[in-house]
mmCIF file with all atom_site columns, C-alpha atoms in Angstrom:
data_model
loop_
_atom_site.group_PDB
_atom_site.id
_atom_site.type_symbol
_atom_site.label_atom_id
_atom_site.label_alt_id
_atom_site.label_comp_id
_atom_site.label_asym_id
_atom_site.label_entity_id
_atom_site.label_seq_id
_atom_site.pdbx_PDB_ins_code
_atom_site.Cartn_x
_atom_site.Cartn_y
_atom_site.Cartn_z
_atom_site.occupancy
_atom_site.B_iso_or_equiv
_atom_site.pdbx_formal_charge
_atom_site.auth_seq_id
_atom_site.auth_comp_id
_atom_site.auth_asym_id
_atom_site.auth_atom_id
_atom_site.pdbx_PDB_model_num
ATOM 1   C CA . UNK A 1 1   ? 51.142 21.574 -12.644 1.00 43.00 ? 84  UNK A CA 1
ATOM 2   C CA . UNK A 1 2   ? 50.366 21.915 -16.137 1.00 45.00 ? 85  UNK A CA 1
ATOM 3   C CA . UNK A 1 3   ? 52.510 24.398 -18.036 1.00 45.00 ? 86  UNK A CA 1
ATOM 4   C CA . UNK A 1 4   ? 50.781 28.127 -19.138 1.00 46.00 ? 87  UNK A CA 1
ATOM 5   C CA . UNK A 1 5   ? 50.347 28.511 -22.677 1.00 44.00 ? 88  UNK A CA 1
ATOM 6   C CA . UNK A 1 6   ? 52.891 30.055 -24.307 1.00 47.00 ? 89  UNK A CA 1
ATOM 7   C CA . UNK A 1 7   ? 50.774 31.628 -27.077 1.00 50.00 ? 90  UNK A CA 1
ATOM 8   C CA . UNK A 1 8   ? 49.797 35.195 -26.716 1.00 56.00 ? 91  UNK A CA 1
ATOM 9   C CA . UNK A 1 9   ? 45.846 35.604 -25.272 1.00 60.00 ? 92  UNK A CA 1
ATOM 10  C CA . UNK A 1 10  ? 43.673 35.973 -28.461 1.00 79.00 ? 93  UNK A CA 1
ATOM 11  C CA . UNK A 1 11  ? 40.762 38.553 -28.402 1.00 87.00 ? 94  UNK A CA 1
ATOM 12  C CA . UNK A 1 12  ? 37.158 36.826 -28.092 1.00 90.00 ? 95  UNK A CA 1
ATOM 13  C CA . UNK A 1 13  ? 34.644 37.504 -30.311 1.00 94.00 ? 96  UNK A CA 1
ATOM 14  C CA . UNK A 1 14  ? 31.087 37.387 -31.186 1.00 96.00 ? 97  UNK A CA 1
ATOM 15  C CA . UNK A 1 15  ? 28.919 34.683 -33.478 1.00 97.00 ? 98  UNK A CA 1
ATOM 16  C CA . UNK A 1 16  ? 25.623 33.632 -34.248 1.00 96.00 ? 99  UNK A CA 1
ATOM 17  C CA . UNK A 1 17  ? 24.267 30.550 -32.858 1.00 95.00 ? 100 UNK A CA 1
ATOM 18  C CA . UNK A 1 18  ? 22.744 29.687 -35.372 1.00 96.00 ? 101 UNK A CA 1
ATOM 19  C CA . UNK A 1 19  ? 20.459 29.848 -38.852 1.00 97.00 ? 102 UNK A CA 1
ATOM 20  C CA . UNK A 1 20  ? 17.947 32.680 -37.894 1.00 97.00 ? 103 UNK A CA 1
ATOM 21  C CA . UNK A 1 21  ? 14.931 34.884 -39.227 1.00 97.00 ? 104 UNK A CA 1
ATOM 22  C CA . UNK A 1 22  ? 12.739 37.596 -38.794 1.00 97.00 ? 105 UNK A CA 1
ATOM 23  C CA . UNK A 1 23  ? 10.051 39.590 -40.108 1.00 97.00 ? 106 UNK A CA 1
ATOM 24  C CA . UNK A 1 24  ? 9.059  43.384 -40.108 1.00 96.00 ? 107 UNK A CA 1
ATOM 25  C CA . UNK A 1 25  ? 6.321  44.574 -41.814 1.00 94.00 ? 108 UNK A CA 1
ATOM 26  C CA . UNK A 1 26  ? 5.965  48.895 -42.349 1.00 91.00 ? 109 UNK A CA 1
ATOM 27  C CA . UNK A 1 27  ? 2.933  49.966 -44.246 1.00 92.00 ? 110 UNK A CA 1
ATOM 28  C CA . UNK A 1 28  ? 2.729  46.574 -45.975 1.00 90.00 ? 111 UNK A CA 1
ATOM 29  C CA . UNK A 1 29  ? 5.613  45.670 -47.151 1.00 91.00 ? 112 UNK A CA 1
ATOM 30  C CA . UNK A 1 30  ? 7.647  42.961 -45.845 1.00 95.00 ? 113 UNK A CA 1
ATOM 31  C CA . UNK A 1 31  ? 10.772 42.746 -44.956 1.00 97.00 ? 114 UNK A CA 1
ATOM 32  C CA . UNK A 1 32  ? 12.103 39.178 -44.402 1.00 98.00 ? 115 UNK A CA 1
ATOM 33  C CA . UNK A 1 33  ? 15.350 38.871 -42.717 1.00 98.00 ? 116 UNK A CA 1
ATOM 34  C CA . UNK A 1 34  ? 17.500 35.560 -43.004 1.00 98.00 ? 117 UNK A CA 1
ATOM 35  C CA . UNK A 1 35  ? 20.696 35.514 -40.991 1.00 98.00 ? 118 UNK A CA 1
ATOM 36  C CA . UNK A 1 36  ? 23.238 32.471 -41.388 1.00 98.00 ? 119 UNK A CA 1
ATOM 37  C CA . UNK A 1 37  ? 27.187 32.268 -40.073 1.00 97.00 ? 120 UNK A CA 1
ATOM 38  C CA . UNK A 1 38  ? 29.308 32.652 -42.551 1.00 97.00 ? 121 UNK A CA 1
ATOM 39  C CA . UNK A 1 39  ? 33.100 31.798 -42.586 1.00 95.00 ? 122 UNK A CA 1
ATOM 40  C CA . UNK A 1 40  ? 34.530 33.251 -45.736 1.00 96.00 ? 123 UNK A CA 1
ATOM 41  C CA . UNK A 1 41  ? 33.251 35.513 -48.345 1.00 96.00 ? 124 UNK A CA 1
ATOM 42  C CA . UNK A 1 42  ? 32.901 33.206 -50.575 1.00 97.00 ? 125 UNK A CA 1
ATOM 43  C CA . UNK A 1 43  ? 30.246 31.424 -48.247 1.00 97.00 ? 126 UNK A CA 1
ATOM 44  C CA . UNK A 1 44  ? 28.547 34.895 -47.560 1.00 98.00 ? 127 UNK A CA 1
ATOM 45  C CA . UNK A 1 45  ? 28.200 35.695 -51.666 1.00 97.00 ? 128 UNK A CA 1
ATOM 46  C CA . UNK A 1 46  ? 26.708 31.732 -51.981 1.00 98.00 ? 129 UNK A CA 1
ATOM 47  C CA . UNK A 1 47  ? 24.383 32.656 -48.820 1.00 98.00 ? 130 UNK A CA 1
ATOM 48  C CA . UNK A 1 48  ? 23.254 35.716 -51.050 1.00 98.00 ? 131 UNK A CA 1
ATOM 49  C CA . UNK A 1 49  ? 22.967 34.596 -54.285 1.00 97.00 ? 132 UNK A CA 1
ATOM 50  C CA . UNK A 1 50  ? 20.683 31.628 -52.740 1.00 98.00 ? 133 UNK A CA 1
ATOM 51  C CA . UNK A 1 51  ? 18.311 33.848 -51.001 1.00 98.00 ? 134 UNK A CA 1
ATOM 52  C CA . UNK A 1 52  ? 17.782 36.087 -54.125 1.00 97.00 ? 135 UNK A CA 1
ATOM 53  C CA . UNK A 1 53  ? 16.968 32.552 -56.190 1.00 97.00 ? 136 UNK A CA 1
ATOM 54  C CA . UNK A 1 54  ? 14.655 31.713 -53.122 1.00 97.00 ? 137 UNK A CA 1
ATOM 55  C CA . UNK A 1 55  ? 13.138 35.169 -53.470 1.00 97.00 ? 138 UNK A CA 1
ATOM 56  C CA . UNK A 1 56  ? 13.416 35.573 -56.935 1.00 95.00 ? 139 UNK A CA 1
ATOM 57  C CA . UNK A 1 57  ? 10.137 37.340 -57.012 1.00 96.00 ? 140 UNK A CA 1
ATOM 58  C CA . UNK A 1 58  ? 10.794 40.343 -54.540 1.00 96.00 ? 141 UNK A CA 1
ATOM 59  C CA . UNK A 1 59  ? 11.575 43.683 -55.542 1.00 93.00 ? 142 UNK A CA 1
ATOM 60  C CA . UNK A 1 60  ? 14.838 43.748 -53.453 1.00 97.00 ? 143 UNK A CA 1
ATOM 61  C CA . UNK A 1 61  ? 17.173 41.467 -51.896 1.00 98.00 ? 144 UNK A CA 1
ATOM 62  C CA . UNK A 1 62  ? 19.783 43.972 -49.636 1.00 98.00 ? 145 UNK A CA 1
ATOM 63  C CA . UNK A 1 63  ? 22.315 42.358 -47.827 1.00 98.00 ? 146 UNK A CA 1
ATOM 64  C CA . UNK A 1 64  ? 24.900 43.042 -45.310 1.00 98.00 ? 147 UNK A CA 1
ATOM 65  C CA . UNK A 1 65  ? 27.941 40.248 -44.363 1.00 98.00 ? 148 UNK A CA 1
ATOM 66  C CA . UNK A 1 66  ? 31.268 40.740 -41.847 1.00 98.00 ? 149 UNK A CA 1
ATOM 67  C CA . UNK A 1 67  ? 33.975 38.472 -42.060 1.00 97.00 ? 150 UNK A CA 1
ATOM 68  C CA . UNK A 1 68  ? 37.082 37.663 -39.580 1.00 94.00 ? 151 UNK A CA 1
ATOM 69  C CA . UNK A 1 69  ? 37.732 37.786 -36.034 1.00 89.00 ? 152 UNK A CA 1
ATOM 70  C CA . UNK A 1 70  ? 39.100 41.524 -36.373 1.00 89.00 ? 153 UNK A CA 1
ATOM 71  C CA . UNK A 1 71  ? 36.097 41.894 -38.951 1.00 93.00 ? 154 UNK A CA 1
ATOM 72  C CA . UNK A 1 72  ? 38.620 41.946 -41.704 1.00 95.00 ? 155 UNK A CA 1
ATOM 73  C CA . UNK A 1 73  ? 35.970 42.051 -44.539 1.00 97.00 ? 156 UNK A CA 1
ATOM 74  C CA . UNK A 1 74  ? 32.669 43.521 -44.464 1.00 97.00 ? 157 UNK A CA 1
ATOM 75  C CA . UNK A 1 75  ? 30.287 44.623 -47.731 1.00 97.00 ? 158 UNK A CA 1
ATOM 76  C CA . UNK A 1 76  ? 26.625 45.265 -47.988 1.00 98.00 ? 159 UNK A CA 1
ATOM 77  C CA . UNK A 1 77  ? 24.471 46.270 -50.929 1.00 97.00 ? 160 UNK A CA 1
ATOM 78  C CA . UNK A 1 78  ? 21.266 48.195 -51.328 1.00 97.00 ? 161 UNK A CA 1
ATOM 79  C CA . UNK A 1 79  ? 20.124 46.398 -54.267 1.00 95.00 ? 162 UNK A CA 1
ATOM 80  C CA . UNK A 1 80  ? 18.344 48.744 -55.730 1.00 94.00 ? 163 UNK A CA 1
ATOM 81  C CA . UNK A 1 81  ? 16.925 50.713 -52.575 1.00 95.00 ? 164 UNK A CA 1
ATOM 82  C CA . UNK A 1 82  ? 18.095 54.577 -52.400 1.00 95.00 ? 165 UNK A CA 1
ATOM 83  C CA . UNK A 1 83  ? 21.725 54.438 -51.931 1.00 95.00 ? 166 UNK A CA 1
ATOM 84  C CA . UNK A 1 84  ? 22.096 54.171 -48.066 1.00 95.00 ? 167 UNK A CA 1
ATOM 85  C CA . UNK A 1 85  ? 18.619 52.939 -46.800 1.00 96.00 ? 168 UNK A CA 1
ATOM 86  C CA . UNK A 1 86  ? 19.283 49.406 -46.653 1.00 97.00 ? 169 UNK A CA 1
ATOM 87  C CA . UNK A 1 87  ? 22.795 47.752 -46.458 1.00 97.00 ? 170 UNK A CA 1
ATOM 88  C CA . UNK A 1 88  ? 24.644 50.010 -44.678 1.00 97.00 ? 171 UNK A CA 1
ATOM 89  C CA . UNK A 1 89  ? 21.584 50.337 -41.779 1.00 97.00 ? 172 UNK A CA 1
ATOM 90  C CA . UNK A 1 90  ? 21.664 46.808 -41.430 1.00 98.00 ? 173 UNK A CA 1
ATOM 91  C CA . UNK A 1 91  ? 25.600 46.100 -41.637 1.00 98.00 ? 174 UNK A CA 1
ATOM 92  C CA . UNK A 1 92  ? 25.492 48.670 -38.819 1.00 98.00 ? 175 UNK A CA 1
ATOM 93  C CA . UNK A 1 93  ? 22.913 46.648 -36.869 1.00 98.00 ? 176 UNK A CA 1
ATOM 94  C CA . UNK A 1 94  ? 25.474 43.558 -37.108 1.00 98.00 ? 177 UNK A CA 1
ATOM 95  C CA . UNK A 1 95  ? 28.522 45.768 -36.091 1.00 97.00 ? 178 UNK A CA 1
ATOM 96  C CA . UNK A 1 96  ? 26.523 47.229 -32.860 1.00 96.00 ? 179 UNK A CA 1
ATOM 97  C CA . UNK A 1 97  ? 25.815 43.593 -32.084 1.00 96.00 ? 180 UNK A CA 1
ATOM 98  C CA . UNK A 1 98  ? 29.636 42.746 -32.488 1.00 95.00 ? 181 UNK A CA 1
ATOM 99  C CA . UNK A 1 99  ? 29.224 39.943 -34.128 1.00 97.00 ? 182 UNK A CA 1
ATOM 100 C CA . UNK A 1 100 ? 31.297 38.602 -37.102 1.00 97.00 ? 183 UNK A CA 1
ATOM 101 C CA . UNK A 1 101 ? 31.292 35.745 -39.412 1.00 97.00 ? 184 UNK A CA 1
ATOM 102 C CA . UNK A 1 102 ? 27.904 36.578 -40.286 1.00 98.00 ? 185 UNK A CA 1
ATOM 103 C CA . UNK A 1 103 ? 25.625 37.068 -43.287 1.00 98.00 ? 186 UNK A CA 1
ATOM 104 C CA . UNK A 1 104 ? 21.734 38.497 -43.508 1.00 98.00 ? 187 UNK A CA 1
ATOM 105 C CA . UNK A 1 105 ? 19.609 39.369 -46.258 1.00 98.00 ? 188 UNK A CA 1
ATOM 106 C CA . UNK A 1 106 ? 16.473 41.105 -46.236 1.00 98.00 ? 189 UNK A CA 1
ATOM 107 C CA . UNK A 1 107 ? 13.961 40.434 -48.665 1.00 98.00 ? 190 UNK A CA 1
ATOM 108 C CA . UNK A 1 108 ? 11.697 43.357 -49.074 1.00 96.00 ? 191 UNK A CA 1
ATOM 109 C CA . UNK A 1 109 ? 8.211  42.401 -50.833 1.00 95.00 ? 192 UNK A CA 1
ATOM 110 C CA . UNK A 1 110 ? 6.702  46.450 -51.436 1.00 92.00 ? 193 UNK A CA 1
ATOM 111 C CA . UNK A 1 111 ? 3.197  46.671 -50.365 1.00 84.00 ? 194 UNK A CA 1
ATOM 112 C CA . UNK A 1 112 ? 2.198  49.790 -52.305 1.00 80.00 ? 195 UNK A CA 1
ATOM 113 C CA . UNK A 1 113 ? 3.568  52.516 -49.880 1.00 80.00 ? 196 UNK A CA 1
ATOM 114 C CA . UNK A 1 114 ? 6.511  54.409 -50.577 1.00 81.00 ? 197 UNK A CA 1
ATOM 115 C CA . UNK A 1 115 ? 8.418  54.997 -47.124 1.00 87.00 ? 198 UNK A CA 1
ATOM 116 C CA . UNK A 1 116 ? 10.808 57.468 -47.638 1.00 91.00 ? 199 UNK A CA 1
ATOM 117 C CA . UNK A 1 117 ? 14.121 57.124 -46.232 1.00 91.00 ? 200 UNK A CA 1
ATOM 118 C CA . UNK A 1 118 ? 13.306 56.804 -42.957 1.00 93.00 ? 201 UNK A CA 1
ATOM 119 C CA . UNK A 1 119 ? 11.196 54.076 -42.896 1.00 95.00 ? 202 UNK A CA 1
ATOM 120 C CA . UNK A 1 120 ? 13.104 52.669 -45.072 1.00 96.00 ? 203 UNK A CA 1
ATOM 121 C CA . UNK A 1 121 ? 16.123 52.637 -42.647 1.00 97.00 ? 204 UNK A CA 1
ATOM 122 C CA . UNK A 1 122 ? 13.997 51.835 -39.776 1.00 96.00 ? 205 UNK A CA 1
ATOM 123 C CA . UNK A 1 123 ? 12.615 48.828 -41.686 1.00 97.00 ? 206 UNK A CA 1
ATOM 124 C CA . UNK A 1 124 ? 15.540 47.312 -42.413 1.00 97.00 ? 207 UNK A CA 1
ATOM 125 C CA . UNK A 1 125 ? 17.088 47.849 -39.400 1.00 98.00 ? 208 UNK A CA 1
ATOM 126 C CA . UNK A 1 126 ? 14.058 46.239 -37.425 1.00 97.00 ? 209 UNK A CA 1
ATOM 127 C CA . UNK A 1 127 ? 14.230 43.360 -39.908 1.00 98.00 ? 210 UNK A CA 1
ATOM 128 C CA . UNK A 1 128 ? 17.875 42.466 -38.906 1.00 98.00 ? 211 UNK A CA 1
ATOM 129 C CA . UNK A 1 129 ? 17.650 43.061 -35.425 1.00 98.00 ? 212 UNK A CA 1
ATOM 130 C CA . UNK A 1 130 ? 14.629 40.196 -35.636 1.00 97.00 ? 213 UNK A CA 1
ATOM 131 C CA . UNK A 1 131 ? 16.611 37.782 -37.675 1.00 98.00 ? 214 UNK A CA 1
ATOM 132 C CA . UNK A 1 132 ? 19.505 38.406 -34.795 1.00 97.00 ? 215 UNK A CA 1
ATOM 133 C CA . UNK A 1 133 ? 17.640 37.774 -32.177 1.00 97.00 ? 216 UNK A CA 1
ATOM 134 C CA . UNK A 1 134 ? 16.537 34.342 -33.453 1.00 97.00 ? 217 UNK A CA 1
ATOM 135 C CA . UNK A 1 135 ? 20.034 33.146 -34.289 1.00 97.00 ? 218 UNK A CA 1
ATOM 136 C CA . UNK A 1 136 ? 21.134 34.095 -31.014 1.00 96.00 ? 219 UNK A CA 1
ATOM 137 C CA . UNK A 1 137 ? 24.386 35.472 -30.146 1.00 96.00 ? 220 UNK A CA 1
ATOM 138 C CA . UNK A 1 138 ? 27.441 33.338 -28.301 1.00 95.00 ? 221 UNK A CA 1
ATOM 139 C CA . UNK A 1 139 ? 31.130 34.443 -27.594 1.00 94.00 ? 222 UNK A CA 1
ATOM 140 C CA . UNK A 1 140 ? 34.232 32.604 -28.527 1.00 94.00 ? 223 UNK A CA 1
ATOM 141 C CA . UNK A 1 141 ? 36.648 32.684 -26.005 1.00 91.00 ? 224 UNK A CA 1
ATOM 142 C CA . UNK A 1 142 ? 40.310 30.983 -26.401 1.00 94.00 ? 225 UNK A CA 1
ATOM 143 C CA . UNK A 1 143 ? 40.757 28.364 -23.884 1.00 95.00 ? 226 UNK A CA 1
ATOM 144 C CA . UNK A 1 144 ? 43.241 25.824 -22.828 1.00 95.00 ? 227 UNK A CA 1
ATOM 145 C CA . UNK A 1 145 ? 41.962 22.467 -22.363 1.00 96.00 ? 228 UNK A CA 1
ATOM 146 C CA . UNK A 1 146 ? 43.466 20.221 -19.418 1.00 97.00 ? 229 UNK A CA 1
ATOM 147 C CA . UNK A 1 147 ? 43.318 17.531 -17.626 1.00 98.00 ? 230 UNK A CA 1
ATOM 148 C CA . UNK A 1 148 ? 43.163 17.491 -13.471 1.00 97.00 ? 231 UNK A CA 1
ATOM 149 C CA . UNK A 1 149 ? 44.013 14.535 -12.263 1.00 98.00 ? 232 UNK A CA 1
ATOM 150 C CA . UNK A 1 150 ? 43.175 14.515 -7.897  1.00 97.00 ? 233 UNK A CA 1
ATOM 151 C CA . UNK A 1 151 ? 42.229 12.020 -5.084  1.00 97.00 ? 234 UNK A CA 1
ATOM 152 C CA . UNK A 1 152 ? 38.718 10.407 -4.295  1.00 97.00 ? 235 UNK A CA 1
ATOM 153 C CA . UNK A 1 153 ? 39.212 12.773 -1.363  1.00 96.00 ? 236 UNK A CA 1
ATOM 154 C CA . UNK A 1 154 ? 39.582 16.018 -3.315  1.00 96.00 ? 237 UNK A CA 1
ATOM 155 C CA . UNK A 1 155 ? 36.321 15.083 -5.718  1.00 97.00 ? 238 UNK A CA 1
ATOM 156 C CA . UNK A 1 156 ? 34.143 17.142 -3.629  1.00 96.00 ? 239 UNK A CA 1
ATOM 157 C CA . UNK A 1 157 ? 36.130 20.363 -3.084  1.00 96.00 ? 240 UNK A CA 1
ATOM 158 C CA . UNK A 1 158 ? 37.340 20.350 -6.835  1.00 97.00 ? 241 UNK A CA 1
ATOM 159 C CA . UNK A 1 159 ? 33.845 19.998 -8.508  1.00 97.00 ? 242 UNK A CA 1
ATOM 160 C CA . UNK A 1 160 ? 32.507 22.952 -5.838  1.00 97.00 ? 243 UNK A CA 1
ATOM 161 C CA . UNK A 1 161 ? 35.594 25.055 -7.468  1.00 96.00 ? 244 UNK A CA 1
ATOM 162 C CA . UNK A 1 162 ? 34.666 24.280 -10.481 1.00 96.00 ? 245 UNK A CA 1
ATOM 163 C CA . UNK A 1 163 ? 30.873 24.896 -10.370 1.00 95.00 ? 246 UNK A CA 1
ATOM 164 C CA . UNK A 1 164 ? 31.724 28.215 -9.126  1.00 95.00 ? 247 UNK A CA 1
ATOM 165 C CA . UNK A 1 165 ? 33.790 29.259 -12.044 1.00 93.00 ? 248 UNK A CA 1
ATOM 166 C CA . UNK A 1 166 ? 30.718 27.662 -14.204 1.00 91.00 ? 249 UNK A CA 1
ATOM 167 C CA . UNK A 1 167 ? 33.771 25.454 -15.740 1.00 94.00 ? 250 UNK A CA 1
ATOM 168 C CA . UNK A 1 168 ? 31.496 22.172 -17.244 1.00 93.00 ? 251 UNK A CA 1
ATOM 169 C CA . UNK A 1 169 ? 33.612 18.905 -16.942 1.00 96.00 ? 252 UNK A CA 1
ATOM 170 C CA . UNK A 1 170 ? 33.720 17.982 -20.230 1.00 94.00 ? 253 UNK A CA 1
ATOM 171 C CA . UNK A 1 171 ? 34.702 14.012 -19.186 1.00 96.00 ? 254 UNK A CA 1
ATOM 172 C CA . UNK A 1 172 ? 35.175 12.493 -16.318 1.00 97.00 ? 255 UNK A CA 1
ATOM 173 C CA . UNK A 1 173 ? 37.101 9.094  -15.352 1.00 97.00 ? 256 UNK A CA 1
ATOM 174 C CA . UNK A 1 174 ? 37.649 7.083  -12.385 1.00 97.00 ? 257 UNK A CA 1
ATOM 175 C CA . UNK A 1 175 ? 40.062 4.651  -11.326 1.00 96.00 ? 258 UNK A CA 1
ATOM 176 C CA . UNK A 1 176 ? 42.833 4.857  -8.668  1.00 96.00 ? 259 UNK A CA 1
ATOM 177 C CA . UNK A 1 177 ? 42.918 8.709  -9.706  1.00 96.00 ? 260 UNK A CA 1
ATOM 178 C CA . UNK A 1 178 ? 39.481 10.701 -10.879 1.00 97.00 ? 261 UNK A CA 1
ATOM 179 C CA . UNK A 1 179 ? 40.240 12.208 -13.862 1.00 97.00 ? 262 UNK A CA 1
ATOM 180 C CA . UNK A 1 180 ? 38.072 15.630 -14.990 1.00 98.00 ? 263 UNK A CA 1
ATOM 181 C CA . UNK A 1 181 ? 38.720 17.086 -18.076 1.00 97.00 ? 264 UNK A CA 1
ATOM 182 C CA . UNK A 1 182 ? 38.140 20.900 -18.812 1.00 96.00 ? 265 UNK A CA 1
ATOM 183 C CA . UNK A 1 183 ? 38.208 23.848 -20.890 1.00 95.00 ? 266 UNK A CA 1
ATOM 184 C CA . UNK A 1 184 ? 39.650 26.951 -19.473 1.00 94.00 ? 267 UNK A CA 1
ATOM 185 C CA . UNK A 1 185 ? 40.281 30.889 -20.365 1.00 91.00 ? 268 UNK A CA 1
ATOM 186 C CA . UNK A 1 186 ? 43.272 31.057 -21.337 1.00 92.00 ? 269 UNK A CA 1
ATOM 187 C CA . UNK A 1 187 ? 43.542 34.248 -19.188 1.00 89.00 ? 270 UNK A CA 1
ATOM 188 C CA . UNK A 1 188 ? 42.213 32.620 -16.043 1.00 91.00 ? 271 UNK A CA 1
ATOM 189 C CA . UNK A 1 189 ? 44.184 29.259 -16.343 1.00 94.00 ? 272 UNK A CA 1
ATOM 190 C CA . UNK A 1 190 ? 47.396 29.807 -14.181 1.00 95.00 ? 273 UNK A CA 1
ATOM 191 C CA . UNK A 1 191 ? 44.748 31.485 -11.375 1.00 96.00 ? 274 UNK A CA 1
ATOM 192 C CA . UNK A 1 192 ? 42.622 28.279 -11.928 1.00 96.00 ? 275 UNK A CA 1
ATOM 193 C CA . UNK A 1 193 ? 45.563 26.009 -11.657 1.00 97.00 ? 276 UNK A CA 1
ATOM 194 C CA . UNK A 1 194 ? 46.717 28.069 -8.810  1.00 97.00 ? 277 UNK A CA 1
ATOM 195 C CA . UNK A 1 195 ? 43.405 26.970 -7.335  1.00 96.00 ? 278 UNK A CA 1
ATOM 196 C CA . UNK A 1 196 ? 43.244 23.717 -7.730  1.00 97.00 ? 279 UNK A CA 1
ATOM 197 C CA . UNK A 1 197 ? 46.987 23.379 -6.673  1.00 97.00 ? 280 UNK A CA 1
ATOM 198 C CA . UNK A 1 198 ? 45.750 24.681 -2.876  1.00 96.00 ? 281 UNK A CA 1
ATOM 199 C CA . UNK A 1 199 ? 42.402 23.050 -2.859  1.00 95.00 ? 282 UNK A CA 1
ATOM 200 C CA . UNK A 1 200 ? 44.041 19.969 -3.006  1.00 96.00 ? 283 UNK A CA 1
ATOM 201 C CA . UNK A 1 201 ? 47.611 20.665 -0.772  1.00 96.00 ? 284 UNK A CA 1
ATOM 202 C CA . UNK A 1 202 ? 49.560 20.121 -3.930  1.00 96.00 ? 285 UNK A CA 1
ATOM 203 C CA . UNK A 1 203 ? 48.217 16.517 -4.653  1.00 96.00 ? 286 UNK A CA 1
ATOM 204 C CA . UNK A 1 204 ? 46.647 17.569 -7.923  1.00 97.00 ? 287 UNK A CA 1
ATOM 205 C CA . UNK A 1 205 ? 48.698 16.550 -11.325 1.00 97.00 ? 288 UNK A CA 1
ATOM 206 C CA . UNK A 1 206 ? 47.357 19.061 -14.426 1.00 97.00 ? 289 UNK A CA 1
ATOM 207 C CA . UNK A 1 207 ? 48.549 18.727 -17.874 1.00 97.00 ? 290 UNK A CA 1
ATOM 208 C CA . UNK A 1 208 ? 47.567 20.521 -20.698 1.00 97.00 ? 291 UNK A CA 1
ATOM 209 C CA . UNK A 1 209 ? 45.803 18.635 -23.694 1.00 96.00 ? 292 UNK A CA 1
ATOM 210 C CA . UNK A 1 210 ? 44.864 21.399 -25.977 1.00 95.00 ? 293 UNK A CA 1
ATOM 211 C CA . UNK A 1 211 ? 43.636 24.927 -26.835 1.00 93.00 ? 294 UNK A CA 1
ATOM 212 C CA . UNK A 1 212 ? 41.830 26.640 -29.158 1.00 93.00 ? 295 UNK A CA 1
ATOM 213 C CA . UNK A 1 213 ? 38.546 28.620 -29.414 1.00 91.00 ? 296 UNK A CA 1
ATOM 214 C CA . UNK A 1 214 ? 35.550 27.492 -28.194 1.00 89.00 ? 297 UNK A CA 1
ATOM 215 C CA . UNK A 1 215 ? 32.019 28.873 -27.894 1.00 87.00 ? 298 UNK A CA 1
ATOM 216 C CA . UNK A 1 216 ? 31.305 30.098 -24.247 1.00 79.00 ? 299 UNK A CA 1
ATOM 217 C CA . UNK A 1 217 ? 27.830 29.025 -22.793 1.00 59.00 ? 300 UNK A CA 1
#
């Protein structure tokens, strides 16, 4: 049986899938929302700087980033909009989502209408939750890769385990032994390998080939 990890369980976290936007319009004026992932604040500040070049002709270009697993670093400007109307509503849209590593802007193109704080808050707060929503959101769990090596005769029992746990088989081989690899929790892996260990009377062999973070499905 494969060893347990001897590194202490790391906290998951929250990311967005992917690139992601959104509109919201309040008594015409438009407020675009671009989310991206962001690993560093370096990337965020690039992220930002490129949307206000993009958008160079909008009155405002707010913006709102969290960096870290333990959200280390966050910052968010108004740019220009009353002071708290715009960055902090929408960093606080991000930090209700729990997600870090993470950058939005929202472009704001005024349609005439002055919206007082309120809608001004509610705008941009809309706006983000839009551009969220098409990213997507995905968790990062730590898991321990390994490798189960069993008998033709234990194929059927271990991939009905498996599918139970939702655990995908990441590769499978087969030659005198039928080899599945797998990712893991790390906090379910000595209950997993407990499993497989009496599924298959002691017969299977499991050794550990990595760990790290991956992205849960």
């Amino acid at each position: 049986m494969g060893k347990e990890s001897n590194r202490e369980e790391y906290p998951s976290y929250k990311i967005v899938c992917r690139k992601g936007s959104g509109e919201y319009e309040e008594k015409k004026s438009r407020f675009i929302a671009n989310v991206v992932p962001a690993s560093s604040g370096e990337e965020a500040a690039e992220f930002i700087e490129a949307m206000r070049k993009k958008y160079y002709d909008a009155r405002h270009n707010c913006s709102a980033f969290i960096i870290g697993r333990n959200r280390e670093l966050t910052r968010c400007s108004d740019d220009g909009e009353p002071s708290g109307t715009a960055g902090k509503p929408m960093l606080e849209v991000l930090l209700g989502a729990g997600v870090t590593n993470v950058a939005v802007v929202v472009t704001r193109y005024f349609g005439g209408t002055l919206l007082g704080t309120g809608g001004l808050v509610r705008a941009y707060t809309q706006a983000v939750k839009e551009g969220l929503s098409d990213a997507g959101i995905a968790v990062m769990r730590y898991g321990i890769e390994l490798t189960i090596a069993i008998d033709y005769v234990d194929v059927g029992r271990i991939q009905h385990l498996l599918g139970n746990r939702q655990i995908e088989i990441a590769a499978s081989r087969y030659t005198d032994k039928v080899e599945f690899d797998i990712c893991v929790p790390a906090a379910q892996q000595r209950e997993i390998e407990k499993e497989i260990t009496e599924k298959t009377a002691g017969r299977a062999g499991i050794i550990i080939t990595g760990e790290g973070y991956y992205m849960e499905n």
